[in-house]
């Protein structure tokens, strides 16, 4: 059976990111991002989002392009996790937000918002 990686992976990553929050920018990429500040972190999130959609656009072309989508999405999620860490927001709150939406239709939510 294929091994699944649930939010345990995000929890482990969050712990690693917390340990790097005030680390040495010379030896840690995560510490370097924090050191360079919020604008740099946000720039990376935007860059990775763009790379993800460019990869996704070509996903129909074959396996290597599909693998690129996986790799770029991992980069995007990683940088979003760094952003949350920089803002002292727990990824658990994001997961709770998503879980709280189970059973709620996106279309119904949109209609309720505009009424
Ligand atoms: N998951 C990741 C991860 N994903 C991507 N990256 C890095 O994100 C960077 C951004 O990719 P780019 O292609 O945009 O790199 P770049 O062009 O060199 O970046 P810039 O010069 O534009 O800033 C690369 O250097 C990747 O290695 C990551 N760096 C770290 N982690 C995790 O964070 C942990 C701590 O890392 P350090 O802080 O470096 O010890 C690691 O053990 C991993 O678990």
CSV table of C-alpha atoms and ligand atoms in Angstrom, one decimal:
chain,number,residue,atom,x,y,z
A,1,UNK,CA,0.0,0.0,0.0
A,2,UNK,CA,1.2,3.5,-0.9
A,3,UNK,CA,2.5,5.3,2.2
A,4,UNK,CA,0.5,8.5,2.9
A,5,UNK,CA,1.9,11.7,4.4
A,6,UNK,CA,-0.8,13.6,6.2
A,7,UNK,CA,-0.5,16.7,8.3
A,8,UNK,CA,2.2,14.9,10.4
A,9,UNK,CA,4.6,16.1,7.7
A,10,UNK,CA,3.5,19.7,8.1
A,11,UNK,CA,3.8,19.3,11.9
A,12,UNK,CA,7.3,18.0,11.6
A,13,UNK,CA,8.2,20.8,9.1
A,14,UNK,CA,6.7,23.4,11.4
A,15,UNK,CA,8.9,22.2,14.3
A,16,UNK,CA,12.0,22.4,12.0
A,17,UNK,CA,11.0,25.9,10.9
A,18,UNK,CA,10.5,27.0,14.5
A,19,UNK,CA,14.0,25.7,15.4
A,20,UNK,CA,15.4,27.8,12.5
A,21,UNK,CA,13.4,31.0,13.3
A,22,UNK,CA,16.4,32.7,14.9
A,23,UNK,CA,19.1,30.5,13.4
A,24,UNK,CA,22.3,31.4,11.6
A,25,UNK,CA,21.6,32.9,8.2
A,26,UNK,CA,25.0,31.6,7.0
A,27,UNK,CA,24.1,28.0,7.6
A,28,UNK,CA,20.3,27.9,7.3
A,29,UNK,CA,18.1,28.9,4.3
A,30,UNK,CA,15.1,29.3,6.6
A,31,UNK,CA,17.0,31.5,9.0
A,32,UNK,CA,18.3,33.5,6.0
A,33,UNK,CA,14.7,34.1,4.8
A,34,UNK,CA,13.6,35.3,8.2
A,35,UNK,CA,16.7,37.5,8.4
A,36,UNK,CA,15.9,39.1,5.1
A,37,UNK,CA,12.4,39.9,6.3
A,38,UNK,CA,8.7,39.6,5.4
A,39,UNK,CA,9.0,41.2,2.0
A,40,UNK,CA,11.6,38.6,0.9
A,41,UNK,CA,9.4,35.7,2.3
A,42,UNK,CA,6.4,37.1,0.4
A,43,UNK,CA,8.5,37.5,-2.8
A,44,UNK,CA,9.4,33.8,-2.6
A,45,UNK,CA,5.7,32.8,-2.0
A,46,UNK,CA,4.7,34.7,-5.1
A,47,UNK,CA,7.6,33.3,-7.1
A,48,UNK,CA,6.8,29.7,-6.1
A,49,UNK,CA,3.1,30.3,-6.9
A,50,UNK,CA,4.0,31.4,-10.4
A,51,UNK,CA,6.3,28.5,-10.9
A,52,UNK,CA,3.6,26.1,-9.7
A,53,UNK,CA,1.0,27.4,-12.2
A,54,UNK,CA,3.5,27.4,-15.0
A,55,UNK,CA,4.3,23.7,-14.2
A,56,UNK,CA,0.6,22.9,-13.9
A,57,UNK,CA,-0.1,24.4,-17.3
A,58,UNK,CA,2.1,21.7,-18.8
A,59,UNK,CA,1.0,18.8,-16.6
A,60,UNK,CA,-0.9,17.2,-19.5
A,61,UNK,CA,2.4,16.7,-21.4
A,62,UNK,CA,3.7,13.7,-19.4
A,63,UNK,CA,5.2,12.2,-16.3
A,64,UNK,CA,8.2,14.6,-15.9
A,65,UNK,CA,5.8,17.6,-16.1
A,66,UNK,CA,3.5,16.0,-13.6
A,67,UNK,CA,6.6,15.5,-11.3
A,68,UNK,CA,7.4,19.2,-11.8
A,69,UNK,CA,3.9,20.1,-10.5
A,70,UNK,CA,4.6,18.0,-7.3
A,71,UNK,CA,8.0,19.6,-6.8
A,72,UNK,CA,6.8,23.2,-7.4
A,73,UNK,CA,3.8,22.7,-5.1
A,74,UNK,CA,6.1,21.4,-2.4
A,75,UNK,CA,8.2,24.6,-2.8
A,76,UNK,CA,5.1,26.7,-2.6
A,77,UNK,CA,3.8,24.9,0.5
A,78,UNK,CA,7.2,25.1,2.1
A,79,UNK,CA,7.4,28.9,1.5
A,80,UNK,CA,3.8,29.3,2.8
A,81,UNK,CA,4.9,27.5,6.0
A,82,UNK,CA,7.9,29.9,6.3
A,83,UNK,CA,5.5,32.8,5.9
A,84,UNK,CA,3.1,31.5,8.6
A,85,UNK,CA,6.1,30.9,10.9
A,86,UNK,CA,7.4,34.5,10.2
A,87,UNK,CA,3.9,35.8,11.2
A,88,UNK,CA,3.7,33.5,14.3
A,89,UNK,CA,0.6,31.9,12.8
A,90,UNK,CA,0.2,28.1,13.4
A,91,UNK,CA,-0.3,25.9,10.4
A,92,UNK,CA,-2.8,24.1,12.7
A,93,UNK,CA,-5.1,27.1,12.4
A,94,UNK,CA,-5.0,26.8,8.6
A,95,UNK,CA,-5.8,23.1,8.8
A,96,UNK,CA,-8.6,23.8,11.3
A,97,UNK,CA,-10.0,26.4,8.8
A,98,UNK,CA,-10.0,23.9,6.0
A,99,UNK,CA,-11.5,21.2,8.3
A,100,UNK,CA,-14.2,23.6,9.3
A,101,UNK,CA,-15.2,23.9,5.7
A,102,UNK,CA,-15.9,20.2,5.3
A,103,UNK,CA,-19.5,19.8,4.2
A,104,UNK,CA,-19.9,23.4,3.2
A,105,UNK,CA,-20.4,24.0,-0.5
A,106,UNK,CA,-18.1,26.7,-1.9
A,107,UNK,CA,-21.0,27.9,-4.0
A,108,UNK,CA,-23.3,28.1,-1.0
A,109,UNK,CA,-20.6,30.0,1.0
A,110,UNK,CA,-20.2,32.4,-1.9
A,111,UNK,CA,-23.9,33.0,-2.1
A,112,UNK,CA,-24.2,33.6,1.6
A,113,UNK,CA,-21.4,36.1,1.4
A,114,UNK,CA,-23.0,38.1,-1.4
A,115,UNK,CA,-26.6,38.1,0.1
B,1,LIG,N1,11.6,21.9,2.6
B,1,LIG,C1,12.5,22.7,2.5
B,1,LIG,C2,12.8,23.4,1.2
B,1,LIG,N2,12.1,23.3,0.0
B,1,LIG,C3,12.7,24.2,-0.8
B,1,LIG,N3,13.8,24.7,-0.2
B,1,LIG,C4,14.8,25.7,-0.7
B,1,LIG,O1,14.1,26.8,-1.2
B,1,LIG,C5,15.0,27.5,-2.1
B,1,LIG,C6,14.2,28.3,-3.1
B,1,LIG,O2,14.2,27.7,-4.3
B,1,LIG,P1,14.7,28.6,-5.6
B,1,LIG,O3,14.8,27.6,-6.7
B,1,LIG,O4,13.8,29.7,-5.7
B,1,LIG,O5,16.2,29.0,-5.0
B,1,LIG,P2,17.1,30.2,-5.3
B,1,LIG,O6,16.9,30.7,-6.7
B,1,LIG,O7,18.4,29.8,-4.8
B,1,LIG,O8,16.5,31.3,-4.2
B,1,LIG,P3,16.7,32.9,-4.2
B,1,LIG,O9,18.1,33.1,-4.4
B,1,LIG,O10,15.7,33.5,-5.2
B,1,LIG,O11,16.3,33.2,-2.7
B,1,LIG,C7,16.0,26.5,-2.5
B,1,LIG,O12,17.3,26.9,-2.0
B,1,LIG,C8,15.6,25.2,-1.9
B,1,LIG,O13,16.6,24.4,-1.4
B,1,LIG,C9,13.8,24.2,1.1
B,1,LIG,N4,14.7,24.5,2.1
B,1,LIG,C10,14.5,23.9,3.3
B,1,LIG,N5,13.4,23.0,3.5
B,1,LIG,C11,13.2,22.3,4.8
B,1,LIG,O14,13.7,23.2,5.8
B,1,LIG,C12,14.7,22.5,6.6
B,1,LIG,C13,15.7,23.5,7.1
B,1,LIG,O15,16.4,24.0,6.1
B,1,LIG,P4,17.7,25.0,6.4
B,1,LIG,O16,17.1,26.2,7.1
B,1,LIG,O17,18.3,25.4,5.1
B,1,LIG,O18,18.6,24.2,7.3
B,1,LIG,C14,15.2,21.4,5.7
B,1,LIG,O19,15.8,20.4,6.4
B,1,LIG,C15,14.0,21.0,4.9
B,1,LIG,O20,13.2,20.1,5.7
